[in-house]
JSON list of N, CA and C in Angstrom, two decimals:
[
{"chain": "A", "resi": 16, "resn": "TRP", "atom": "N", "xyz": [-46.50, -7.17, -51.09]},
{"chain": "A", "resi": 16, "resn": "TRP", "atom": "CA", "xyz": [-45.25, -6.27, -51.26]},
{"chain": "A", "resi": 16, "resn": "TRP", "atom": "C", "xyz": [-45.70, -4.89, -51.34]},
{"chain": "A", "resi": 17, "resn": "SER", "atom": "N", "xyz": [-46.93, -4.58, -51.99]},
{"chain": "A", "resi": 17, "resn": "SER", "atom": "CA", "xyz": [-47.69, -3.23, -52.21]},
{"chain": "A", "resi": 17, "resn": "SER", "atom": "C", "xyz": [-47.94, -2.61, -50.77]},
{"chain": "A", "resi": 18, "resn": "ASP", "atom": "N", "xyz": [-48.58, -3.38, -49.99]},
{"chain": "A", "resi": 18, "resn": "ASP", "atom": "CA", "xyz": [-48.93, -2.92, -48.65]},
{"chain": "A", "resi": 18, "resn": "ASP", "atom": "C", "xyz": [-47.68, -2.63, -47.88]},
{"chain": "A", "resi": 19, "resn": "ASN", "atom": "N", "xyz": [-46.82, -3.35, -47.91]},
{"chain": "A", "resi": 19, "resn": "ASN", "atom": "CA", "xyz": [-45.59, -3.16, -47.21]},
{"chain": "A", "resi": 19, "resn": "ASN", "atom": "C", "xyz": [-44.77, -1.87, -47.68]},
{"chain": "A", "resi": 20, "resn": "LYS", "atom": "N", "xyz": [-44.89, -1.66, -48.98]},
{"chain": "A", "resi": 20, "resn": "LYS", "atom": "CA", "xyz": [-44.28, -0.62, -49.59]},
{"chain": "A", "resi": 20, "resn": "LYS", "atom": "C", "xyz": [-45.05, 0.72, -49.02]},
{"chain": "A", "resi": 21, "resn": "LYS", "atom": "N", "xyz": [-46.26, 0.66, -49.08]},
{"chain": "A", "resi": 21, "resn": "LYS", "atom": "CA", "xyz": [-47.10, 1.90, -48.51]},
{"chain": "A", "resi": 21, "resn": "LYS", "atom": "C", "xyz": [-46.75, 2.02, -46.97]},
{"chain": "A", "resi": 22, "resn": "ARG", "atom": "N", "xyz": [-46.79, 1.02, -46.26]},
{"chain": "A", "resi": 22, "resn": "ARG", "atom": "CA", "xyz": [-46.28, 1.18, -44.84]},
{"chain": "A", "resi": 22, "resn": "ARG", "atom": "C", "xyz": [-45.04, 1.84, -44.63]},
{"chain": "A", "resi": 23, "resn": "LEU", "atom": "N", "xyz": [-43.98, 1.57, -45.61]},
{"chain": "A", "resi": 23, "resn": "LEU", "atom": "CA", "xyz": [-42.74, 1.73, -45.24]},
{"chain": "A", "resi": 23, "resn": "LEU", "atom": "C", "xyz": [-42.63, 3.40, -45.70]},
{"chain": "A", "resi": 24, "resn": "ASP", "atom": "N", "xyz": [-43.37, 3.78, -46.73]},
{"chain": "A", "resi": 24, "resn": "ASP", "atom": "CA", "xyz": [-43.37, 5.05, -47.22]},
{"chain": "A", "resi": 24, "resn": "ASP", "atom": "C", "xyz": [-44.16, 6.02, -46.22]},
{"chain": "A", "resi": 25, "resn": "LYS", "atom": "N", "xyz": [-45.22, 5.47, -45.62]},
{"chain": "A", "resi": 25, "resn": "LYS", "atom": "CA", "xyz": [-45.76, 6.21, -44.64]},
{"chain": "A", "resi": 25, "resn": "LYS", "atom": "C", "xyz": [-44.98, 6.41, -43.47]},
{"chain": "A", "resi": 26, "resn": "LEU", "atom": "N", "xyz": [-44.19, 5.55, -42.96]},
{"chain": "A", "resi": 26, "resn": "LEU", "atom": "CA", "xyz": [-43.26, 5.56, -41.76]},
{"chain": "A", "resi": 26, "resn": "LEU", "atom": "C", "xyz": [-42.18, 6.59, -42.04]},
{"chain": "A", "resi": 27, "resn": "VAL", "atom": "N", "xyz": [-41.60, 6.45, -43.17]},
{"chain": "A", "resi": 27, "resn": "VAL", "atom": "CA", "xyz": [-40.42, 7.27, -43.54]},
{"chain": "A", "resi": 27, "resn": "VAL", "atom": "C", "xyz": [-40.70, 8.74, -43.80]},
{"chain": "A", "resi": 28, "resn": "TRP", "atom": "N", "xyz": [-41.87, 9.06, -44.47]},
{"chain": "A", "resi": 28, "resn": "TRP", "atom": "CA", "xyz": [-42.38, 10.33, -44.66]},
{"chain": "A", "resi": 28, "resn": "TRP", "atom": "C", "xyz": [-42.93, 10.82, -43.18]},
{"chain": "A", "resi": 29, "resn": "GLY", "atom": "N", "xyz": [-43.38, 10.13, -42.47]},
{"chain": "A", "resi": 29, "resn": "GLY", "atom": "CA", "xyz": [-43.89, 10.59, -41.12]},
{"chain": "A", "resi": 29, "resn": "GLY", "atom": "C", "xyz": [-42.75, 11.06, -40.36]},
{"chain": "A", "resi": 30, "resn": "LEU", "atom": "N", "xyz": [-41.62, 10.39, -40.33]},
{"chain": "A", "resi": 30, "resn": "LEU", "atom": "CA", "xyz": [-40.48, 10.84, -39.83]},
{"chain": "A", "resi": 30, "resn": "LEU", "atom": "C", "xyz": [-39.84, 12.18, -40.31]},
{"chain": "A", "resi": 31, "resn": "HIS", "atom": "N", "xyz": [-39.84, 12.10, -41.57]},
{"chain": "A", "resi": 31, "resn": "HIS", "atom": "CA", "xyz": [-39.36, 13.42, -42.32]},
{"chain": "A", "resi": 31, "resn": "HIS", "atom": "C", "xyz": [-40.30, 14.53, -42.16]},
{"chain": "A", "resi": 32, "resn": "LYS", "atom": "N", "xyz": [-41.63, 14.44, -41.84]},
{"chain": "A", "resi": 32, "resn": "LYS", "atom": "CA", "xyz": [-42.32, 15.66, -41.36]},
{"chain": "A", "resi": 32, "resn": "LYS", "atom": "C", "xyz": [-41.97, 16.18, -40.39]},
{"chain": "A", "resi": 33, "resn": "TYR", "atom": "N", "xyz": [-41.58, 15.48, -39.22]},
{"chain": "A", "resi": 33, "resn": "TYR", "atom": "CA", "xyz": [-40.95, 16.12, -37.97]},
{"chain": "A", "resi": 33, "resn": "TYR", "atom": "C", "xyz": [-39.48, 16.22, -38.04]},
{"chain": "A", "resi": 34, "resn": "ASN", "atom": "N", "xyz": [-38.76, 15.79, -38.87]},
{"chain": "A", "resi": 34, "resn": "ASN", "atom": "CA", "xyz": [-37.50, 16.01, -38.79]},
{"chain": "A", "resi": 34, "resn": "ASN", "atom": "C", "xyz": [-37.00, 16.16, -40.20]},
{"chain": "A", "resi": 35, "resn": "PRO", "atom": "N", "xyz": [-37.18, 17.22, -40.85]},
{"chain": "A", "resi": 35, "resn": "PRO", "atom": "CA", "xyz": [-36.85, 17.60, -42.25]},
{"chain": "A", "resi": 35, "resn": "PRO", "atom": "C", "xyz": [-35.36, 17.55, -42.51]},
{"chain": "A", "resi": 36, "resn": "GLY", "atom": "N", "xyz": [-34.93, 16.94, -43.49]},
{"chain": "A", "resi": 36, "resn": "GLY", "atom": "CA", "xyz": [-33.54, 16.52, -43.78]},
{"chain": "A", "resi": 36, "resn": "GLY", "atom": "C", "xyz": [-33.27, 15.40, -43.23]},
{"chain": "A", "resi": 37, "resn": "LEU", "atom": "N", "xyz": [-33.92, 14.60, -42.40]},
{"chain": "A", "resi": 37, "resn": "LEU", "atom": "CA", "xyz": [-33.53, 13.18, -41.77]},
{"chain": "A", "resi": 37, "resn": "LEU", "atom": "C", "xyz": [-33.49, 12.24, -43.01]},
{"chain": "A", "resi": 38, "resn": "LYS", "atom": "N", "xyz": [-32.31, 11.60, -42.95]},
{"chain": "A", "resi": 38, "resn": "LYS", "atom": "CA", "xyz": [-32.18, 10.45, -43.87]},
{"chain": "A", "resi": 38, "resn": "LYS", "atom": "C", "xyz": [-31.98, 9.12, -42.83]},
{"chain": "A", "resi": 39, "resn": "VAL", "atom": "N", "xyz": [-32.67, 8.08, -43.23]},
{"chain": "A", "resi": 39, "resn": "VAL", "atom": "CA", "xyz": [-32.60, 7.07, -42.20]},
{"chain": "A", "resi": 39, "resn": "VAL", "atom": "C", "xyz": [-31.85, 5.60, -42.93]},
{"chain": "A", "resi": 40, "resn": "PRO", "atom": "N", "xyz": [-31.35, 4.91, -42.22]},
{"chain": "A", "resi": 40, "resn": "PRO", "atom": "CA", "xyz": [-30.81, 3.46, -42.55]},
{"chain": "A", "resi": 40, "resn": "PRO", "atom": "C", "xyz": [-32.23, 2.61, -42.12]},
{"chain": "A", "resi": 41, "resn": "VAL", "atom": "N", "xyz": [-32.22, 1.68, -42.83]},
{"chain": "A", "resi": 41, "resn": "VAL", "atom": "CA", "xyz": [-33.34, 0.66, -42.45]},
{"chain": "A", "resi": 41, "resn": "VAL", "atom": "C", "xyz": [-32.77, -0.72, -42.41]},
{"chain": "A", "resi": 42, "resn": "LEU", "atom": "N", "xyz": [-33.25, -1.56, -41.23]},
{"chain": "A", "resi": 42, "resn": "LEU", "atom": "CA", "xyz": [-32.87, -2.87, -41.26]},
{"chain": "A", "resi": 42, "resn": "LEU", "atom": "C", "xyz": [-34.14, -3.64, -41.25]},
{"chain": "A", "resi": 43, "resn": "PHE", "atom": "N", "xyz": [-34.43, -4.63, -42.30]},
{"chain": "A", "resi": 43, "resn": "PHE", "atom": "CA", "xyz": [-35.52, -5.62, -42.53]},
{"chain": "A", "resi": 43, "resn": "PHE", "atom": "C", "xyz": [-35.29, -6.74, -42.12]},
{"chain": "A", "resi": 44, "resn": "THR", "atom": "N", "xyz": [-36.14, -7.43, -41.38]},
{"chain": "A", "resi": 44, "resn": "THR", "atom": "CA", "xyz": [-36.17, -8.79, -40.95]},
{"chain": "A", "resi": 44, "resn": "THR", "atom": "C", "xyz": [-36.97, -9.67, -41.88]},
{"chain": "A", "resi": 45, "resn": "TYR", "atom": "N", "xyz": [-36.63, -10.68, -42.60]},
{"chain": "A", "resi": 45, "resn": "TYR", "atom": "CA", "xyz": [-37.20, -11.14, -43.45]},
{"chain": "A", "resi": 45, "resn": "TYR", "atom": "C", "xyz": [-37.33, -12.91, -42.97]},
{"chain": "A", "resi": 46, "resn": "PHE", "atom": "N", "xyz": [-38.50, -13.30, -42.79]},
{"chain": "A", "resi": 46, "resn": "PHE", "atom": "CA", "xyz": [-38.61, -14.80, -42.63]},
{"chain": "A", "resi": 46, "resn": "PHE", "atom": "C", "xyz": [-38.99, -15.54, -43.85]},
{"chain": "A", "resi": 47, "resn": "PRO", "atom": "N", "xyz": [-37.89, -16.22, -44.27]},
{"chain": "A", "resi": 47, "resn": "PRO", "atom": "CA", "xyz": [-38.34, -16.99, -45.64]},
{"chain": "A", "resi": 47, "resn": "PRO", "atom": "C", "xyz": [-39.46, -17.98, -45.38]},
{"chain": "A", "resi": 48, "resn": "ASP", "atom": "N", "xyz": [-40.05, -18.11, -46.47]},
{"chain": "A", "resi": 48, "resn": "ASP", "atom": "CA", "xyz": [-41.28, -19.10, -46.39]},
{"chain": "A", "resi": 48, "resn": "ASP", "atom": "C", "xyz": [-41.38, -20.00, -47.55]},
{"chain": "A", "resi": 49, "resn": "SER", "atom": "N", "xyz": [-40.09, -19.84, -48.38]},
{"chain": "A", "resi": 49, "resn": "SER", "atom": "CA", "xyz": [-40.00, -20.92, -49.59]},
{"chain": "A", "resi": 49, "resn": "SER", "atom": "C", "xyz": [-38.53, -21.00, -49.76]},
{"chain": "A", "resi": 50, "resn": "SER", "atom": "N", "xyz": [-38.42, -21.77, -50.94]},
{"chain": "A", "resi": 50, "resn": "SER", "atom": "CA", "xyz": [-36.88, -22.05, -51.29]},
{"chain": "A", "resi": 50, "resn": "SER", "atom": "C", "xyz": [-36.20, -21.03, -52.16]},
{"chain": "A", "resi": 51, "resn": "SER", "atom": "N", "xyz": [-37.05, -20.11, -52.49]},
{"chain": "A", "resi": 51, "resn": "SER", "atom": "CA", "xyz": [-36.62, -19.08, -53.43]},
{"chain": "A", "resi": 51, "resn": "SER", "atom": "C", "xyz": [-36.00, -17.80, -52.51]},
{"chain": "A", "resi": 52, "resn": "THR", "atom": "N", "xyz": [-35.55, -17.89, -51.49]},
{"chain": "A", "resi": 52, "resn": "THR", "atom": "CA", "xyz": [-35.03, -16.83, -50.55]},
{"chain": "A", "resi": 52, "resn": "THR", "atom": "C", "xyz": [-34.33, -16.00, -51.25]},
{"chain": "A", "resi": 53, "resn": "GLU", "atom": "N", "xyz": [-33.16, -16.43, -51.92]},
{"chain": "A", "resi": 53, "resn": "GLU", "atom": "CA", "xyz": [-32.10, -15.55, -52.48]},
{"chain": "A", "resi": 53, "resn": "GLU", "atom": "C", "xyz": [-32.78, -14.78, -53.44]},
{"chain": "A", "resi": 54, "resn": "SER", "atom": "N", "xyz": [-33.63, -15.28, -54.23]},
{"chain": "A", "resi": 54, "resn": "SER", "atom": "CA", "xyz": [-34.27, -14.51, -55.41]},
{"chain": "A", "resi": 54, "resn": "SER", "atom": "C", "xyz": [-35.20, -13.48, -54.96]},
{"chain": "A", "resi": 55, "resn": "THR", "atom": "N", "xyz": [-35.82, -13.79, -53.65]},
{"chain": "A", "resi": 55, "resn": "THR", "atom": "CA", "xyz": [-36.84, -12.71, -53.08]},
{"chain": "A", "resi": 55, "resn": "THR", "atom": "C", "xyz": [-35.94, -11.66, -52.55]},
{"chain": "A", "resi": 56, "resn": "ILE", "atom": "N", "xyz": [-34.87, -11.87, -51.81]},
{"chain": "A", "resi": 56, "resn": "ILE", "atom": "CA", "xyz": [-34.20, -10.86, -51.27]},
{"chain": "A", "resi": 56, "resn": "ILE", "atom": "C", "xyz": [-33.50, -10.00, -52.25]},
{"chain": "A", "resi": 57, "resn": "ASP", "atom": "N", "xyz": [-32.93, -10.49, -53.48]},
{"chain": "A", "resi": 57, "resn": "ASP", "atom": "CA", "xyz": [-32.80, -9.89, -54.52]},
{"chain": "A", "resi": 57, "resn": "ASP", "atom": "C", "xyz": [-33.63, -8.69, -54.97]},
{"chain": "A", "resi": 58, "resn": "LYS", "atom": "N", "xyz": [-35.04, -9.09, -54.84]},
{"chain": "A", "resi": 58, "resn": "LYS", "atom": "CA", "xyz": [-36.15, -8.19, -55.40]},
{"chain": "A", "resi": 58, "resn": "LYS", "atom": "C", "xyz": [-36.65, -7.24, -54.39]},
{"chain": "A", "resi": 59, "resn": "ILE", "atom": "N", "xyz": [-36.23, -7.28, -53.24]},
{"chain": "A", "resi": 59, "resn": "ILE", "atom": "CA", "xyz": [-36.82, -6.64, -51.95]},
{"chain": "A", "resi": 59, "resn": "ILE", "atom": "C", "xyz": [-36.67, -4.95, -52.52]},
{"chain": "A", "resi": 60, "resn": "PRO", "atom": "N", "xyz": [-35.51, -4.66, -52.90]},
{"chain": "A", "resi": 60, "resn": "PRO", "atom": "CA", "xyz": [-35.16, -3.13, -53.12]},
{"chain": "A", "resi": 60, "resn": "PRO", "atom": "C", "xyz": [-36.19, -2.75, -54.31]},
{"chain": "A", "resi": 61, "resn": "LYS", "atom": "N", "xyz": [-36.56, -3.53, -55.03]},
{"chain": "A", "resi": 61, "resn": "LYS", "atom": "CA", "xyz": [-37.49, -3.09, -56.22]},
{"chain": "A", "resi": 61, "resn": "LYS", "atom": "C", "xyz": [-38.97, -3.17, -55.71]},
{"chain": "A", "resi": 62, "resn": "TYR", "atom": "N", "xyz": [-39.24, -4.18, -54.81]},
{"chain": "A", "resi": 62, "resn": "TYR", "atom": "CA", "xyz": [-40.53, -4.17, -54.25]},
{"chain": "A", "resi": 62, "resn": "TYR", "atom": "C", "xyz": [-41.11, -3.17, -53.40]},
{"chain": "A", "resi": 63, "resn": "LEU", "atom": "N", "xyz": [-39.86, -2.64, -52.80]},
{"chain": "A", "resi": 63, "resn": "LEU", "atom": "CA", "xyz": [-40.26, -1.60, -51.71]},
{"chain": "A", "resi": 63, "resn": "LEU", "atom": "C", "xyz": [-39.75, -0.35, -52.25]},
{"chain": "A", "resi": 64, "resn": "GLY", "atom": "N", "xyz": [-39.26, -0.06, -53.23]},
{"chain": "A", "resi": 64, "resn": "GLY", "atom": "CA", "xyz": [-38.75, 1.19, -54.06]},
{"chain": "A", "resi": 64, "resn": "GLY", "atom": "C", "xyz": [-37.67, 1.71, -53.01]},
{"chain": "A", "resi": 65, "resn": "LEU", "atom": "N", "xyz": [-36.76, 1.04, -52.71]},
{"chain": "A", "resi": 65, "resn": "LEU", "atom": "CA", "xyz": [-35.53, 1.48, -52.01]},
{"chain": "A", "resi": 65, "resn": "LEU", "atom": "C", "xyz": [-34.71, 2.17, -52.62]},
{"chain": "A", "resi": 66, "resn": "GLU", "atom": "N", "xyz": [-34.49, 1.78, -53.94]},
{"chain": "A", "resi": 66, "resn": "GLU", "atom": "CA", "xyz": [-33.52, 2.68, -54.75]},
{"chain": "A", "resi": 66, "resn": "GLU", "atom": "C", "xyz": [-33.77, 3.91, -54.97]},
{"chain": "A", "resi": 67, "resn": "THR", "atom": "N", "xyz": [-35.14, 4.07, -55.02]},
{"chain": "A", "resi": 67, "resn": "THR", "atom": "CA", "xyz": [-35.83, 5.51, -55.33]},
{"chain": "A", "resi": 67, "resn": "THR", "atom": "C", "xyz": [-36.27, 6.40, -54.16]},
{"chain": "A", "resi": 68, "resn": "ASN", "atom": "N", "xyz": [-36.26, 5.71, -53.02]},
{"chain": "A", "resi": 68, "resn": "ASN", "atom": "CA", "xyz": [-36.78, 6.55, -51.84]},
{"chain": "A", "resi": 68, "resn": "ASN", "atom": "C", "xyz": [-35.66, 7.48, -51.40]},
{"chain": "A", "resi": 69, "resn": "GLN", "atom": "N", "xyz": [-35.73, 8.81, -51.44]},
{"chain": "A", "resi": 69, "resn": "GLN", "atom": "CA", "xyz": [-34.81, 9.83, -51.15]},
{"chain": "A", "resi": 69, "resn": "GLN", "atom": "C", "xyz": [-34.49, 9.90, -49.76]},
{"chain": "A", "resi": 70, "resn": "LEU", "atom": "N", "xyz": [-35.19, 9.29, -48.87]},
{"chain": "A", "resi": 70, "resn": "LEU", "atom": "CA", "xyz": [-35.13, 9.16, -47.42]},
{"chain": "A", "resi": 70, "resn": "LEU", "atom": "C", "xyz": [-34.40, 8.19, -46.81]},
{"chain": "A", "resi": 71, "resn": "ILE", "atom": "N", "xyz": [-34.14, 7.11, -47.47]},
{"chain": "A", "resi": 71, "resn": "ILE", "atom": "CA", "xyz": [-33.45, 5.94, -47.01]},
{"chain": "A", "resi": 71, "resn": "ILE", "atom": "C", "xyz": [-32.27, 6.01, -47.59]},
{"chain": "A", "resi": 72, "resn": "ILE", "atom": "N", "xyz": [-31.15, 6.20, -46.74]},
{"chain": "A", "resi": 72, "resn": "ILE", "atom": "CA", "xyz": [-29.71, 6.24, -47.01]},
{"chain": "A", "resi": 72, "resn": "ILE", "atom": "C", "xyz": [-29.12, 4.90, -47.30]},
{"chain": "A", "resi": 73, "resn": "ASP", "atom": "N", "xyz": [-29.60, 3.83, -46.67]},
{"chain": "A", "resi": 73, "resn": "ASP", "atom": "CA", "xyz": [-28.93, 2.66, -46.43]},
{"chain": "A", "resi": 73, "resn": "ASP", "atom": "C", "xyz": [-29.99, 1.48, -45.93]},
{"chain": "A", "resi": 74, "resn": "TYR", "atom": "N", "xyz": [-29.70, 0.28, -46.50]},
{"chain": "A", "resi": 74, "resn": "TYR", "atom": "CA", "xyz": [-30.70, -0.72, -45.88]},
{"chain": "A", "resi": 74, "resn": "TYR", "atom": "C", "xyz": [-29.86, -2.14, -45.92]},
{"chain": "A", "resi": 75, "resn": "HIS", "atom": "N", "xyz": [-30.49, -2.98, -45.00]},
{"chain": "A", "resi": 75, "resn": "HIS", "atom": "CA", "xyz": [-29.89, -4.32, -45.00]},
{"chain": "A", "resi": 75, "resn": "HIS", "atom": "C", "xyz": [-31.13, -5.21, -44.81]},
{"chain": "A", "resi": 76, "resn": "VAL", "atom": "N", "xyz": [-30.84, -6.49, -45.08]},
{"chain": "A", "resi": 76, "resn": "VAL", "atom": "CA", "xyz": [-32.01, -7.51, -44.84]},
{"chain": "A", "resi": 76, "resn": "VAL", "atom": "C", "xyz": [-31.37, -8.55, -44.08]},
{"chain": "A", "resi": 77, "resn": "LEU", "atom": "N", "xyz": [-31.98, -8.87, -42.89]},
{"chain": "A", "resi": 77, "resn": "LEU", "atom": "CA", "xyz": [-31.58, -9.82, -42.11]},
{"chain": "A", "resi": 77, "resn": "LEU", "atom": "C", "xyz": [-32.63, -11.05, -42.06]},
{"chain": "A", "resi": 78, "resn": "VAL", "atom": "N", "xyz": [-32.06, -12.15, -42.64]},
{"chain": "A", "resi": 78, "resn": "VAL", "atom": "CA", "xyz": [-32.73, -13.20, -42.80]},
{"chain": "A", "resi": 78, "resn": "VAL", "atom": "C", "xyz": [-32.82, -14.22, -41.41]},
{"chain": "A", "resi": 79, "resn": "MET", "atom": "N", "xyz": [-34.16, -14.33, -41.28]},
{"chain": "A", "resi": 79, "resn": "MET", "atom": "CA", "xyz": [-34.26, -14.87, -39.93]},
{"chain": "A", "resi": 79, "resn": "MET", "atom": "C", "xyz": [-35.01, -16.24, -40.03]},
{"chain": "A", "resi": 80, "resn": "SER", "atom": "N", "xyz": [-34.80, -17.14, -39.09]},
{"chain": "A", "resi": 80, "resn": "SER", "atom": "CA", "xyz": [-35.09, -18.39, -38.96]},
{"chain": "A", "resi": 80, "resn": "SER", "atom": "C", "xyz": [-35.98, -18.69, -37.91]},
{"chain": "A", "resi": 81, "resn": "PRO", "atom": "N", "xyz": [-37.35, -18.96, -38.03]},
{"chain": "A", "resi": 81, "resn": "PRO", "atom": "CA", "xyz": [-38.26, -19.11, -36.75]},
{"chain": "A", "resi": 81, "resn": "PRO", "atom": "C", "xyz": [-37.68, -20.21, -35.85]},
{"chain": "A", "resi": 82, "resn": "LEU", "atom": "N", "xyz": [-36.75, -21.09, -36.24]},
{"chain": "A", "resi": 82, "resn": "LEU", "atom": "CA", "xyz": [-36.21, -22.05, -35.12]},
{"chain": "A", "resi": 82, "resn": "LEU", "atom": "C", "xyz": [-35.04, -21.43, -34.38]},
{"chain": "A", "resi": 83, "resn": "THR", "atom": "N", "xyz": [-34.54, -20.12, -34.82]},
{"chain": "A", "resi": 83, "resn": "THR", "atom": "CA", "xyz": [-33.54, -19.62, -34.06]},
{"chain": "A", "resi": 83, "resn": "THR", "atom": "C", "xyz": [-33.62, -18.21, -33.64]},
{"chain": "A", "resi": 84, "resn": "ILE", "atom": "N", "xyz": [-35.11, -17.83, -33.67]},
{"chain": "A", "resi": 84, "resn": "ILE", "atom": "CA", "xyz": [-35.20, -16.24, -33.65]},
{"chain": "A", "resi": 84, "resn": "ILE", "atom": "C", "xyz": [-34.78, -15.91, -32.02]},
{"chain": "A", "resi": 85, "resn": "SER", "atom": "N", "xyz": [-35.07, -16.76, -30.91]},
{"chain": "A", "resi": 85, "resn": "SER", "atom": "CA", "xyz": [-34.81, -16.37, -29.56]},
{"chain": "A", "resi": 85, "resn": "SER", "atom": "C", "xyz": [-33.32, -16.11, -29.63]},
{"chain": "A", "resi": 86, "resn": "LYS", "atom": "N", "xyz": [-32.49, -17.16, -29.99]},
{"chain": "A", "resi": 86, "resn": "LYS", "atom": "CA", "xyz": [-30.95, -17.20, -30.03]},
{"chain": "A", "resi": 86, "resn": "LYS", "atom": "C", "xyz": [-30.50, -15.98, -30.71]},
{"chain": "A", "resi": 87, "resn": "GLN", "atom": "N", "xyz": [-30.97, -15.63, -32.02]},
{"chain": "A", "resi": 87, "resn": "GLN", "atom": "CA", "xyz": [-30.61, -14.46, -32.47]},
{"chain": "A", "resi": 87, "resn": "GLN", "atom": "C", "xyz": [-30.76, -12.98, -31.71]},
{"chain": "A", "resi": 88, "resn": "ILE", "atom": "N", "xyz": [-31.88, -12.95, -31.20]},
{"chain": "A", "resi": 88, "resn": "ILE", "atom": "CA", "xyz": [-32.22, -11.76, -30.44]},
{"chain": "A", "resi": 88, "resn": "ILE", "atom": "C", "xyz": [-31.16, -11.59, -29.26]},
{"chain": "A", "resi": 89, "resn": "ASN", "atom": "N", "xyz": [-30.99, -12.61, -28.58]},
{"chain": "A", "resi": 89, "resn": "ASN", "atom": "CA", "xyz": [-30.18, -12.56, -27.48]},
{"chain": "A", "resi": 89, "resn": "ASN", "atom": "C", "xyz": [-28.73, -12.34, -27.84]},
{"chain": "A", "resi": 90, "resn": "GLU", "atom": "N", "xyz": [-28.31, -12.71, -29.06]},
{"chain": "A", "resi": 90, "resn": "GLU", "atom": "CA", "xyz": [-26.74, -12.49, -29.42]},
{"chain": "A", "resi": 90, "resn": "GLU", "atom": "C", "xyz": [-26.67, -11.05, -30.12]},
{"chain": "A", "resi": 91, "resn": "GLY", "atom": "N", "xyz": [-27.73, -10.48, -30.65]},
{"chain": "A", "resi": 91, "resn": "GLY", "atom": "CA", "xyz": [-27.88, -9.15, -31.30]},
{"chain": "A", "resi": 91, "resn": "GLY", "atom": "C", "xyz": [-27.21, -8.31, -30.63]}
]
């Protein structure tokens, strides 16, 4: 999660560098790998620092299933 947070921060601050004042919504896709999906999703904001990131105005987590990914993309 630490590496993902660093990547997200780099992306958001890179956008901010070229667009001062920009605030962005973010959609995360999450592919669950265990039975503790709900617990993990509840922790994502903390893991990625979403509540303290001043440049992210909104976020959503889309739970993906490897078995239905092509169907979900087509319906998107």
